[in-house]
CSV table of N, CA and C in Angstrom, one decimal:
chain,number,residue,atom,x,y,z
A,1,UNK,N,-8.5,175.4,-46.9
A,1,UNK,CA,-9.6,176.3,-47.1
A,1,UNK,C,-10.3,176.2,-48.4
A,2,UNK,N,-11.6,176.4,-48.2
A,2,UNK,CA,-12.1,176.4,-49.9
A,2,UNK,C,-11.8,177.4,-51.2
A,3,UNK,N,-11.7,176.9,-52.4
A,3,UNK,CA,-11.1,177.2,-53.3
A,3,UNK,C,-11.8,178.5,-54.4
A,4,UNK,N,-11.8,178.9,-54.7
A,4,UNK,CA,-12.6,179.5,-56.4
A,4,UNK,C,-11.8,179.6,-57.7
A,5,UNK,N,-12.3,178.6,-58.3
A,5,UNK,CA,-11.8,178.6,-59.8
A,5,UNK,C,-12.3,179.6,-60.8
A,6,UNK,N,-11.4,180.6,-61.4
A,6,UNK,CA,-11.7,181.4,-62.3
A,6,UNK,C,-11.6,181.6,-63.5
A,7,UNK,N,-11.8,181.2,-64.5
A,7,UNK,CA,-11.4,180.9,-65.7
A,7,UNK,C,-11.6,182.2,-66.9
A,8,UNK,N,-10.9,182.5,-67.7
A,8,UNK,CA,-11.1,184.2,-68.3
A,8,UNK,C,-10.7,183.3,-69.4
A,9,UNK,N,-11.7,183.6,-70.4
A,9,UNK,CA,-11.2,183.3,-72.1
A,9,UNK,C,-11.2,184.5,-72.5
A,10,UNK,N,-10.0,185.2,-73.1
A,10,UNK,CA,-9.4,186.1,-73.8
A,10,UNK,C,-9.4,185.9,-75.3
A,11,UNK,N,-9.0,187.3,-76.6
A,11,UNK,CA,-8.6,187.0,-77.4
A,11,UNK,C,-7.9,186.1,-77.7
A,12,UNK,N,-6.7,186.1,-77.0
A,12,UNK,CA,-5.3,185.6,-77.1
A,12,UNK,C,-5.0,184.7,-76.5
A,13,UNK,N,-5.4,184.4,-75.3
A,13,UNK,CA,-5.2,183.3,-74.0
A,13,UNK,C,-6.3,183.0,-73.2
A,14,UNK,N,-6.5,181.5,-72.5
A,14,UNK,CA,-7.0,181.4,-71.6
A,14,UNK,C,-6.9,181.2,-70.3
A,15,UNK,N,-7.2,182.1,-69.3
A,15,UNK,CA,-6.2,182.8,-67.9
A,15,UNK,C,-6.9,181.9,-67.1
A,16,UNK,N,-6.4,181.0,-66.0
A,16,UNK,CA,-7.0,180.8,-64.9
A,16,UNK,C,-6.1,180.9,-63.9
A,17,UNK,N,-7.4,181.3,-62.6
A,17,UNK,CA,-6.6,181.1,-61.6
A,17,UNK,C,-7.4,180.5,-60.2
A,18,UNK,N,-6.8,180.1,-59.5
A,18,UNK,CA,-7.1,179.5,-58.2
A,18,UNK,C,-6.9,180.6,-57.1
A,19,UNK,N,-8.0,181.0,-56.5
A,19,UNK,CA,-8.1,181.7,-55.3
A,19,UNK,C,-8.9,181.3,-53.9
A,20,UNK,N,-8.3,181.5,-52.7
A,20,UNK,CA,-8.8,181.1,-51.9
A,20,UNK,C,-10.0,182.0,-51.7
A,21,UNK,N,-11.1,181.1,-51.4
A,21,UNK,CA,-12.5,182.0,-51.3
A,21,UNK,C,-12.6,182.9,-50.3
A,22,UNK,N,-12.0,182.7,-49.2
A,22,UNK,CA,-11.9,183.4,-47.7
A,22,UNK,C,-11.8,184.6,-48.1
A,23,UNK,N,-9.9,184.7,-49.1
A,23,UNK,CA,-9.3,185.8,-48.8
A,23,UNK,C,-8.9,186.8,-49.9
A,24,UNK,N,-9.7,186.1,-51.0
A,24,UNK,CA,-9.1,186.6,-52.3
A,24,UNK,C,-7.7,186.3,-52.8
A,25,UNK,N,-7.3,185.7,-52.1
A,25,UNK,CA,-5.8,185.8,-52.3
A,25,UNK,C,-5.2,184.4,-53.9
A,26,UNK,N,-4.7,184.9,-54.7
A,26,UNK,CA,-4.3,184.1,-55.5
A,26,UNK,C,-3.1,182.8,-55.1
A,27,UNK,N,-3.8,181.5,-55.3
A,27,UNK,CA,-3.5,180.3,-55.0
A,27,UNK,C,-2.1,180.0,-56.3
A,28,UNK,N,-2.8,180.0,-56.8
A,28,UNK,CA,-2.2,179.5,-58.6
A,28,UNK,C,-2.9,180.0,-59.9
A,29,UNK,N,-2.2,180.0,-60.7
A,29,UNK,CA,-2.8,180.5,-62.6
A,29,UNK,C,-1.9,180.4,-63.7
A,30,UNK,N,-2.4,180.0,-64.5
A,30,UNK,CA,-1.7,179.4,-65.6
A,30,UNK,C,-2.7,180.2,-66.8
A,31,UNK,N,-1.8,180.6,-67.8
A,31,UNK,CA,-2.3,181.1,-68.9
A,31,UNK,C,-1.6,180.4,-70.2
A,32,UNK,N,-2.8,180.3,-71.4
A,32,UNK,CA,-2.6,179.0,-72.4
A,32,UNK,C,-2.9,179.8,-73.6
A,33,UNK,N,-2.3,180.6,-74.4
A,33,UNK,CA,-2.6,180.9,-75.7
A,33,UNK,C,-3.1,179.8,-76.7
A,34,UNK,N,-3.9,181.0,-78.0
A,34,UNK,CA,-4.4,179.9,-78.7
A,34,UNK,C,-4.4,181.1,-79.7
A,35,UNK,N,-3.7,180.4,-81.3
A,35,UNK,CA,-3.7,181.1,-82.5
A,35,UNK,C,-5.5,182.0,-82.9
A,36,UNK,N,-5.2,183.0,-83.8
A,36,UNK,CA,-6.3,183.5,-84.0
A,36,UNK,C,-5.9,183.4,-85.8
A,37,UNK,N,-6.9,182.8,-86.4
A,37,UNK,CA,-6.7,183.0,-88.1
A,37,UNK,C,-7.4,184.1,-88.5
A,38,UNK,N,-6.7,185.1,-89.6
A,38,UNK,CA,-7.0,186.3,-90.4
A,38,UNK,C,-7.1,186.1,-91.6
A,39,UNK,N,-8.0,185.2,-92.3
A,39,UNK,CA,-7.9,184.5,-93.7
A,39,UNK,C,-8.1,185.4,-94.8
A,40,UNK,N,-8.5,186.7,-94.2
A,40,UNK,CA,-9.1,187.4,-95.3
A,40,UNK,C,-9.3,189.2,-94.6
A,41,UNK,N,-9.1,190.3,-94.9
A,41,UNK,CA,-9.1,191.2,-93.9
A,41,UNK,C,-10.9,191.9,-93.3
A,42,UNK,N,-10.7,192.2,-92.1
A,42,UNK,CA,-11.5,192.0,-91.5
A,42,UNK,C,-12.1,190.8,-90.4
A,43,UNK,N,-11.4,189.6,-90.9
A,43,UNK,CA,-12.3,188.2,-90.3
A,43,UNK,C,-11.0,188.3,-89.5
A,44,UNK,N,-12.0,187.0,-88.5
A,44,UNK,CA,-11.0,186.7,-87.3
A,44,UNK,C,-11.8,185.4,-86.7
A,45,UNK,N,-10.8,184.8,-86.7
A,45,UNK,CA,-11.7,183.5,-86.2
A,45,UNK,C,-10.8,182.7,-85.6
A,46,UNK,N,-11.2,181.6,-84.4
A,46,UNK,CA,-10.6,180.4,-83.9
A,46,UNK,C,-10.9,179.5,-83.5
A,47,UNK,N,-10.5,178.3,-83.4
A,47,UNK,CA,-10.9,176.8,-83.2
A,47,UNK,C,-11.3,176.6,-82.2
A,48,UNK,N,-12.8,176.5,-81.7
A,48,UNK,CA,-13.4,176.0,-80.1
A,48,UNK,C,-12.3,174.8,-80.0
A,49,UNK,N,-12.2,174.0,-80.5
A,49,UNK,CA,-10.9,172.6,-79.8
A,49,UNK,C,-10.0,173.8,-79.7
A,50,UNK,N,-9.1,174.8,-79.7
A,50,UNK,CA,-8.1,175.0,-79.3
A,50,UNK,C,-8.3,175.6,-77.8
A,51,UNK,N,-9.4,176.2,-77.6
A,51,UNK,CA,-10.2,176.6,-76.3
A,51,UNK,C,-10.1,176.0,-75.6
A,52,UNK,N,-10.8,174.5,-75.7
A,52,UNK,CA,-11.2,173.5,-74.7
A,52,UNK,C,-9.4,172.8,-74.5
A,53,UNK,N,-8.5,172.9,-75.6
A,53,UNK,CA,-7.2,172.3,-75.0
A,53,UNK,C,-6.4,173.7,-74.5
A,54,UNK,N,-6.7,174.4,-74.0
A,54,UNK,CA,-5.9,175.8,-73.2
A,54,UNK,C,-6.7,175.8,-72.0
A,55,UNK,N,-8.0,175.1,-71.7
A,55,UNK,CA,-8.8,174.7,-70.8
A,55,UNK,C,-7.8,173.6,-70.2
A,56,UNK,N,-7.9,172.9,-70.8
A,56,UNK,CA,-7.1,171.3,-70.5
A,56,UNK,C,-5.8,171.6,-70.0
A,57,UNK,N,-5.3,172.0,-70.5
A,57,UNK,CA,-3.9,172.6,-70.2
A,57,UNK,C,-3.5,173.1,-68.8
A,58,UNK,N,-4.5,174.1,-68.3
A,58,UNK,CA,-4.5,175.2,-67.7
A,58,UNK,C,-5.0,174.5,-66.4
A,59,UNK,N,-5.8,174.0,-66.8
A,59,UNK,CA,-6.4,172.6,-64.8
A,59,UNK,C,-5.6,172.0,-64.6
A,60,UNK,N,-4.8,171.4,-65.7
A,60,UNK,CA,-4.1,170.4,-65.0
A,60,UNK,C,-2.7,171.5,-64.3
A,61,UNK,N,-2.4,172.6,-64.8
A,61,UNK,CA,-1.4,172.6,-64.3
A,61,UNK,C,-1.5,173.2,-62.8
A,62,UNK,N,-2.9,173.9,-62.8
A,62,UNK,CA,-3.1,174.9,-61.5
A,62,UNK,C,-4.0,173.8,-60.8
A,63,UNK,N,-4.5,172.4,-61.6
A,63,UNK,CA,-5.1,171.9,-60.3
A,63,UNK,C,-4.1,170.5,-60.2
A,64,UNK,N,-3.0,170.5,-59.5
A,64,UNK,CA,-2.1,169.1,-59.5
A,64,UNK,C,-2.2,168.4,-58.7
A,65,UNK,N,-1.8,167.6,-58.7
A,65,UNK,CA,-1.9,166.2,-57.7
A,65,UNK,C,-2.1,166.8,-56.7
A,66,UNK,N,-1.1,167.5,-55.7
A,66,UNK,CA,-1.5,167.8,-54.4
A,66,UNK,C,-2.8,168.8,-54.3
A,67,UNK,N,-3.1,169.4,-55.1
A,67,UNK,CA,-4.0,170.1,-54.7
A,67,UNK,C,-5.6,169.2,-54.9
A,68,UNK,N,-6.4,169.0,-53.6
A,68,UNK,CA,-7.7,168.5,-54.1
A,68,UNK,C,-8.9,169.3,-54.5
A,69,UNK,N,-9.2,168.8,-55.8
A,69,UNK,CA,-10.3,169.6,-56.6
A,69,UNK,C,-11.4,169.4,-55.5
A,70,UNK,N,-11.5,168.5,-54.4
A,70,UNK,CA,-12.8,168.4,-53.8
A,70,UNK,C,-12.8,170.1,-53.3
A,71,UNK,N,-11.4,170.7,-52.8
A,71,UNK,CA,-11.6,172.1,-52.2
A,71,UNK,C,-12.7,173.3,-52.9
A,72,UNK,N,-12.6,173.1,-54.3
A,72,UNK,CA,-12.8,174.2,-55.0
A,72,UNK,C,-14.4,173.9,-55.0
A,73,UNK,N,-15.3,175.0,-54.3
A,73,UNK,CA,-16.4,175.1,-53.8
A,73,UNK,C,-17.2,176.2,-55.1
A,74,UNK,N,-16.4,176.5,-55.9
A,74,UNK,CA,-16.7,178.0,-57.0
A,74,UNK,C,-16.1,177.7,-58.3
A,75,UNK,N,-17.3,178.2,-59.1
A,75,UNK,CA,-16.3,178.2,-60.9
A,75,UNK,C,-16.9,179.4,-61.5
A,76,UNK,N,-16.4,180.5,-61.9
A,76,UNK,CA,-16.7,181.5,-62.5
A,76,UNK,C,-16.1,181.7,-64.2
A,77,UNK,N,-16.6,181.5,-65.1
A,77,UNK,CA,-16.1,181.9,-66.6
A,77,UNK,C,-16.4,182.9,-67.1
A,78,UNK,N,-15.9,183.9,-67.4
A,78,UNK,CA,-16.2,185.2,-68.6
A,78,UNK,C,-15.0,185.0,-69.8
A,79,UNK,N,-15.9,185.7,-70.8
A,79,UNK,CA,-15.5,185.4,-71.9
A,79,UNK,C,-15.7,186.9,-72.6
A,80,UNK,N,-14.8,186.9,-73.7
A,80,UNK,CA,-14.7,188.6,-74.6
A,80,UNK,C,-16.6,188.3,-75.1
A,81,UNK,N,-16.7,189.1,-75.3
A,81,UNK,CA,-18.3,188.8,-75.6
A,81,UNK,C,-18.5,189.1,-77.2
A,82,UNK,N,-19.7,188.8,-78.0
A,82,UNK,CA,-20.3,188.9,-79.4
A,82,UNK,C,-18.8,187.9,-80.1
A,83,UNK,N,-18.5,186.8,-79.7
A,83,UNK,CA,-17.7,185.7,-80.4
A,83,UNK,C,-18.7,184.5,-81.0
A,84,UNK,N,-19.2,184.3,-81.6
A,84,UNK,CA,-20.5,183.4,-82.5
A,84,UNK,C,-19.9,182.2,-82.3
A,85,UNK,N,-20.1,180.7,-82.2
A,85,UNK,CA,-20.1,179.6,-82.3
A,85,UNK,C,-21.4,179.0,-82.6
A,86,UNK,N,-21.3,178.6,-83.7
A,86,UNK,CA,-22.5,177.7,-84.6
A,86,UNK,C,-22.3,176.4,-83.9
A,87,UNK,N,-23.3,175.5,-83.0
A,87,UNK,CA,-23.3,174.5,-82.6
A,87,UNK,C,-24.3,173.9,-83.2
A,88,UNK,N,-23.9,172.1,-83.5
A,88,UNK,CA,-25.4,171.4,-83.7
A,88,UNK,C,-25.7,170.5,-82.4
A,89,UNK,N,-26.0,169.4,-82.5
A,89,UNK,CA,-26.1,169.0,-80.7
A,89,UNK,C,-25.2,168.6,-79.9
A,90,UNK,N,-23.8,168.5,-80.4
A,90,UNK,CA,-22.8,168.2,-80.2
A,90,UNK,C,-21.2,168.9,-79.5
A,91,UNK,N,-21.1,169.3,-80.7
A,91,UNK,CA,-20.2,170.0,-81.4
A,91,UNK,C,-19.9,171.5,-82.1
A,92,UNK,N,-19.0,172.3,-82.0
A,92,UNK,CA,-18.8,172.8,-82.8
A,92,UNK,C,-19.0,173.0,-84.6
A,93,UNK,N,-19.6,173.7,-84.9
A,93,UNK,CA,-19.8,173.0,-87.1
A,93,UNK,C,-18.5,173.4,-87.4
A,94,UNK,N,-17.7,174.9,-87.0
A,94,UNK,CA,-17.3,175.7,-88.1
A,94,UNK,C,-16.5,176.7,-86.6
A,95,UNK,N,-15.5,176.9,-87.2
A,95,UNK,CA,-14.7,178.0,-86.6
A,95,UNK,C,-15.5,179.0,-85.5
A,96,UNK,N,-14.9,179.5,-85.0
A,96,UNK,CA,-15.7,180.9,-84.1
A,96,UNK,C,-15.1,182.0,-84.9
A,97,UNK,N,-16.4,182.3,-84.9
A,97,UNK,CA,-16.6,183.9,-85.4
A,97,UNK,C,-16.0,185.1,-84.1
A,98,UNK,N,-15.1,185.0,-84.1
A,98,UNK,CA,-14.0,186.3,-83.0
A,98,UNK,C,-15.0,187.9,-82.9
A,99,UNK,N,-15.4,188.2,-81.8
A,99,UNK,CA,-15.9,189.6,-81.7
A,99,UNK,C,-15.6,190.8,-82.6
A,100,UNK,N,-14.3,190.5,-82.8
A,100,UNK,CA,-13.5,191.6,-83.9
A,100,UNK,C,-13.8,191.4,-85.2
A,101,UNK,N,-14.1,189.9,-85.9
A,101,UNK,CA,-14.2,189.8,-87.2
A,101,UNK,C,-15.9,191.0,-87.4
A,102,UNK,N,-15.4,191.1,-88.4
A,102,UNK,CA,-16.6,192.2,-89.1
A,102,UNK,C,-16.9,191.8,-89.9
A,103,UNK,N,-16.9,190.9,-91.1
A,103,UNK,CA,-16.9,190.1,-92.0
A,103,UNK,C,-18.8,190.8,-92.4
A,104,UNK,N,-19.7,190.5,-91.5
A,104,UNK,CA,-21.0,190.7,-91.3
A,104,UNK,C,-21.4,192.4,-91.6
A,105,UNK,N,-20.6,193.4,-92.3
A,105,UNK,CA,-20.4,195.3,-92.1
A,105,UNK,C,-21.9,195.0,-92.9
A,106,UNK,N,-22.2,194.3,-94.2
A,106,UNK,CA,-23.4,194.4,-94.8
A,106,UNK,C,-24.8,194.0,-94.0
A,107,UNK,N,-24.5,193.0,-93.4
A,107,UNK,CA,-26.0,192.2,-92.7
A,107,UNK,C,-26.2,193.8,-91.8
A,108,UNK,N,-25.4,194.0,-90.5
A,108,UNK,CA,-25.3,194.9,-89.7
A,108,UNK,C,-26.0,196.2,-90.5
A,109,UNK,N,-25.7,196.6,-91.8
A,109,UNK,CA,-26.2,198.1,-92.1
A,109,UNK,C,-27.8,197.5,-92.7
A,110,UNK,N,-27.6,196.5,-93.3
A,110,UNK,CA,-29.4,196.1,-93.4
A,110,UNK,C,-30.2,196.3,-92.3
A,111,UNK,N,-29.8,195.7,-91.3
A,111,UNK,CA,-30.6,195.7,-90.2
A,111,UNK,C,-30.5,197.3,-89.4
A,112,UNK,N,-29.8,197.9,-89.8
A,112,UNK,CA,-29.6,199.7,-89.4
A,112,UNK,C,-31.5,199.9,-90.4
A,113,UNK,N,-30.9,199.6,-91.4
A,113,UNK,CA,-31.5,200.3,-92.5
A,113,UNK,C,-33.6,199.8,-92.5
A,114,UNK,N,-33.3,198.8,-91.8
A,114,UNK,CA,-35.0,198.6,-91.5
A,114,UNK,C,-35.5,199.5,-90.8
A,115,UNK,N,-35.0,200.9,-89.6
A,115,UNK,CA,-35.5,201.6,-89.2
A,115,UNK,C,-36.2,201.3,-88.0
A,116,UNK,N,-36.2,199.2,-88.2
A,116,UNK,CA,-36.9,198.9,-86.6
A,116,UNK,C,-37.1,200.0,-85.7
A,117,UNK,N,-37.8,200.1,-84.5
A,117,UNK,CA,-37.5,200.9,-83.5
A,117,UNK,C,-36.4,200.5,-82.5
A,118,UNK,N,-36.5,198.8,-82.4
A,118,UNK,CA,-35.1,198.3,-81.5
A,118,UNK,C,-33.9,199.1,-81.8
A,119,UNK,N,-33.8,199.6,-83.3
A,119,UNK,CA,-32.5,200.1,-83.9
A,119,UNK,C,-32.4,201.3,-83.1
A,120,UNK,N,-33.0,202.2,-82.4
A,120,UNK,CA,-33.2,203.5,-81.9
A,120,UNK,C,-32.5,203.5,-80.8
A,121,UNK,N,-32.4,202.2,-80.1
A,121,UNK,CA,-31.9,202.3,-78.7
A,121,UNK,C,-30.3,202.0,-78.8
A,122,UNK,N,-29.4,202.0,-80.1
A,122,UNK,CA,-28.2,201.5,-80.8
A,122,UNK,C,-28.0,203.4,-81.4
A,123,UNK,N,-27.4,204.1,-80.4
A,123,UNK,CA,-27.3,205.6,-80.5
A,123,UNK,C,-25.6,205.3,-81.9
A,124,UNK,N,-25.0,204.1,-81.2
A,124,UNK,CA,-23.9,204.3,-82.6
A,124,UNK,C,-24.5,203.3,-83.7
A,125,UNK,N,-25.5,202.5,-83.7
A,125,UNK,CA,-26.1,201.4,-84.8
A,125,UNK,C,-25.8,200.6,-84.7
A,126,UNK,N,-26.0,199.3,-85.2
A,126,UNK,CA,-25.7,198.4,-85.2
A,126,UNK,C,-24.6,198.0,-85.9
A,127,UNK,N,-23.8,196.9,-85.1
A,127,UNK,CA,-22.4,196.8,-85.3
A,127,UNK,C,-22.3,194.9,-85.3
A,128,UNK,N,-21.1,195.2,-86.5
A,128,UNK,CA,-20.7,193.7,-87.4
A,128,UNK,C,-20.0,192.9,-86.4
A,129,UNK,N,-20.1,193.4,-85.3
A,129,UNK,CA,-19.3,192.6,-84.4
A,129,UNK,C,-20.6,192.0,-83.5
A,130,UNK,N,-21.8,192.4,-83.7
A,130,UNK,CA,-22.9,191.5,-83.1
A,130,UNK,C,-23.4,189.9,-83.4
A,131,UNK,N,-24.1,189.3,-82.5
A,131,UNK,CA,-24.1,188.2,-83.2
A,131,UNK,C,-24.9,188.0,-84.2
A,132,UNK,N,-26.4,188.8,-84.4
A,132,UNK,CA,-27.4,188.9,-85.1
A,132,UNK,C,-26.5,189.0,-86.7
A,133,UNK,N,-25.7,189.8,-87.3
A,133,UNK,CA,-25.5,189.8,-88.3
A,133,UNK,C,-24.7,188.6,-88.5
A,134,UNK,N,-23.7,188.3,-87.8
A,134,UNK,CA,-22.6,187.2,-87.7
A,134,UNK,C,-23.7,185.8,-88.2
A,135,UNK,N,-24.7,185.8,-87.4
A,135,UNK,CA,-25.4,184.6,-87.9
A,135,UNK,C,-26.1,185.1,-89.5
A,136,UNK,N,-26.5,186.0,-89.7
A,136,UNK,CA,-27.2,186.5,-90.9
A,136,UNK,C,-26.0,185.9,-91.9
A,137,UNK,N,-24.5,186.4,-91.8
A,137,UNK,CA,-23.5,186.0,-92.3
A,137,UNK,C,-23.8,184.2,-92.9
A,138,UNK,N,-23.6,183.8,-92.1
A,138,UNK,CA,-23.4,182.3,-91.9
A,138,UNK,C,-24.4,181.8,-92.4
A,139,UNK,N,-25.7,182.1,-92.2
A,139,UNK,CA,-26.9,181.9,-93.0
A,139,UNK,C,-26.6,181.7,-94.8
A,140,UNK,N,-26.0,183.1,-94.8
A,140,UNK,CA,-25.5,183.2,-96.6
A,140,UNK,C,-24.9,182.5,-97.4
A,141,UNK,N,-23.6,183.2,-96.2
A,141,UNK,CA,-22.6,182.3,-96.9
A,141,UNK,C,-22.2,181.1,-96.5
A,142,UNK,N,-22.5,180.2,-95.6
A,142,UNK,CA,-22.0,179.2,-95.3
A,142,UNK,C,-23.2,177.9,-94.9
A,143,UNK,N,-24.2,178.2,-95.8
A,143,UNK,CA,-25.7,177.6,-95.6
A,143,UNK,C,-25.5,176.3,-95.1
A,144,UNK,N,-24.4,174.9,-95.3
A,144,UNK,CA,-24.7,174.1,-94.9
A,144,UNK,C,-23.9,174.0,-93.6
A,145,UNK,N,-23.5,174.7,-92.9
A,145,UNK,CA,-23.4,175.3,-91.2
A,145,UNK,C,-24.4,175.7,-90.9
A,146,UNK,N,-25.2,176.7,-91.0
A,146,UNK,CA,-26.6,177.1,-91.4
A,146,UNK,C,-27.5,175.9,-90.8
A,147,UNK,N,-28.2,174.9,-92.0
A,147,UNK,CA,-28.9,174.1,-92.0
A,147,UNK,C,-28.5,172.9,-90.6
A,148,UNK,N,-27.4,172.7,-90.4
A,148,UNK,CA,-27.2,171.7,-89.1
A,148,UNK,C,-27.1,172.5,-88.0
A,149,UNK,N,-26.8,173.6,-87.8
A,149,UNK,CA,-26.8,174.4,-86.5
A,149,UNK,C,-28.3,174.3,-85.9
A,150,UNK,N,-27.7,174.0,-84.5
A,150,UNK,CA,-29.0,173.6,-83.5
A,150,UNK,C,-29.1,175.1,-82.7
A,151,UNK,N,-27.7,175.7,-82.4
A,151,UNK,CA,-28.2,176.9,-81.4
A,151,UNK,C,-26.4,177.5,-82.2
A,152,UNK,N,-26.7,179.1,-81.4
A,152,UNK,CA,-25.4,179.8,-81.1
A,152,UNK,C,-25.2,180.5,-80.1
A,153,UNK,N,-23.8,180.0,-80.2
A,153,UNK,CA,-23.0,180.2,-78.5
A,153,UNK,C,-21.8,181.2,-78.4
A,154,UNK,N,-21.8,181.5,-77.4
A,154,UNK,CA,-20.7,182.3,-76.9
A,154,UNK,C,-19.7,181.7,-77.0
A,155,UNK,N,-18.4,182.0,-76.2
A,155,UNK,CA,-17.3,181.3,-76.3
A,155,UNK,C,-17.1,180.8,-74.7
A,156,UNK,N,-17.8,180.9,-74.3
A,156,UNK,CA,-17.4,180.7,-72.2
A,156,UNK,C,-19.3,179.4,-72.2
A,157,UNK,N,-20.1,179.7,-73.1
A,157,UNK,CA,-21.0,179.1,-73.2
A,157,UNK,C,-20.4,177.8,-73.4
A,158,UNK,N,-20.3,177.9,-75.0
A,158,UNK,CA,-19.3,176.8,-75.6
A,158,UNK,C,-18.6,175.8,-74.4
A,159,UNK,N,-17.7,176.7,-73.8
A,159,UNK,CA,-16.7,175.8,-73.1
A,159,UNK,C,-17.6,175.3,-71.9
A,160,UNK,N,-18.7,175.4,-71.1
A,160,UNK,CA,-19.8,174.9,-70.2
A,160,UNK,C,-20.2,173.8,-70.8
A,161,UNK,N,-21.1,174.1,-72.3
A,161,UNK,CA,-21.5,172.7,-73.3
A,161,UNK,C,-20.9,171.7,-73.2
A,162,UNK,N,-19.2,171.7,-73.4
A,162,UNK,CA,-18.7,171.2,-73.6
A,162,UNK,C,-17.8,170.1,-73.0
């Protein structure tokens, strides 16, 4: 019967599983941690290669020899969301910026503090965990990431790109 591949990138781990499309029913899953670095308090970041090898990891073990990938008729990925990856056309530049790192509390209250009207519809304000300041961040302090970045990505984006 045909398959659906579901792939969940977590803080901590990346969960997949194999369900049969018919019946919901779980085929196989395999979950693949991946370290998170705290270099400095507040930040939080991790290595898109450690992603794409917890990806790697994770098919091979829930899609094996006997099982044919031709079955799987579905791919669904969600990802924690507001995780920044600076990409140039390639590649990753620079670590991911993790939804939790707050690193960005200053960019975030500038952009409170312009009074925009977009700000109005943000009843708690704007928050260091968005991408808008995370890139304002990277802009600053990290200008020649900055200057080669072609776009920014999510973390479930990322792993499509990629």
């Amino acid at each position: 019967s045909p398959l659906v591949l579901a792939i969940d990138c977590g803080t901590e781990s990346l969960r997949l599983g194999l369900f049969n499309a018919k019946t919901g029913a779980l085929v196989r899953s395999h979950s693949s941690p991946y370290p998170t670095m705290c270099p400095r308090g507040g930040w939080a970041e991790q290595r898109p290669d450690d992603w794409w090898a917890a990806l790697e990891r994770s098919v091979q073990q829930v899609v094996s020899a006997p099982m044919k990938s031709s079955r799987i008729v579905a791919l669904s990925i969600v990802a924690t969301t507001c995780t920044l990856v600076p990409v140039d056309d390639k590649d990753a530049l620079c670590n991911a910026l993790l939804w939790s790192d707050v690193r960005s509390t200053k960019e975030a209250d500038e952009i409170k503090n312009t009074k925009d009207p977009i700000t109005r519809r943000y009843s708690k304000g704007v928050s260091a965990e968005w991408w808008v300041p995370k890139a304002m961040w990277i802009r600053r302090n990290r200008s020649q990431v900055y200057a080669k970045c072609e776009t920014f990505m999510d973390m479930h984006d990322y792993l499509c790109f990629r």
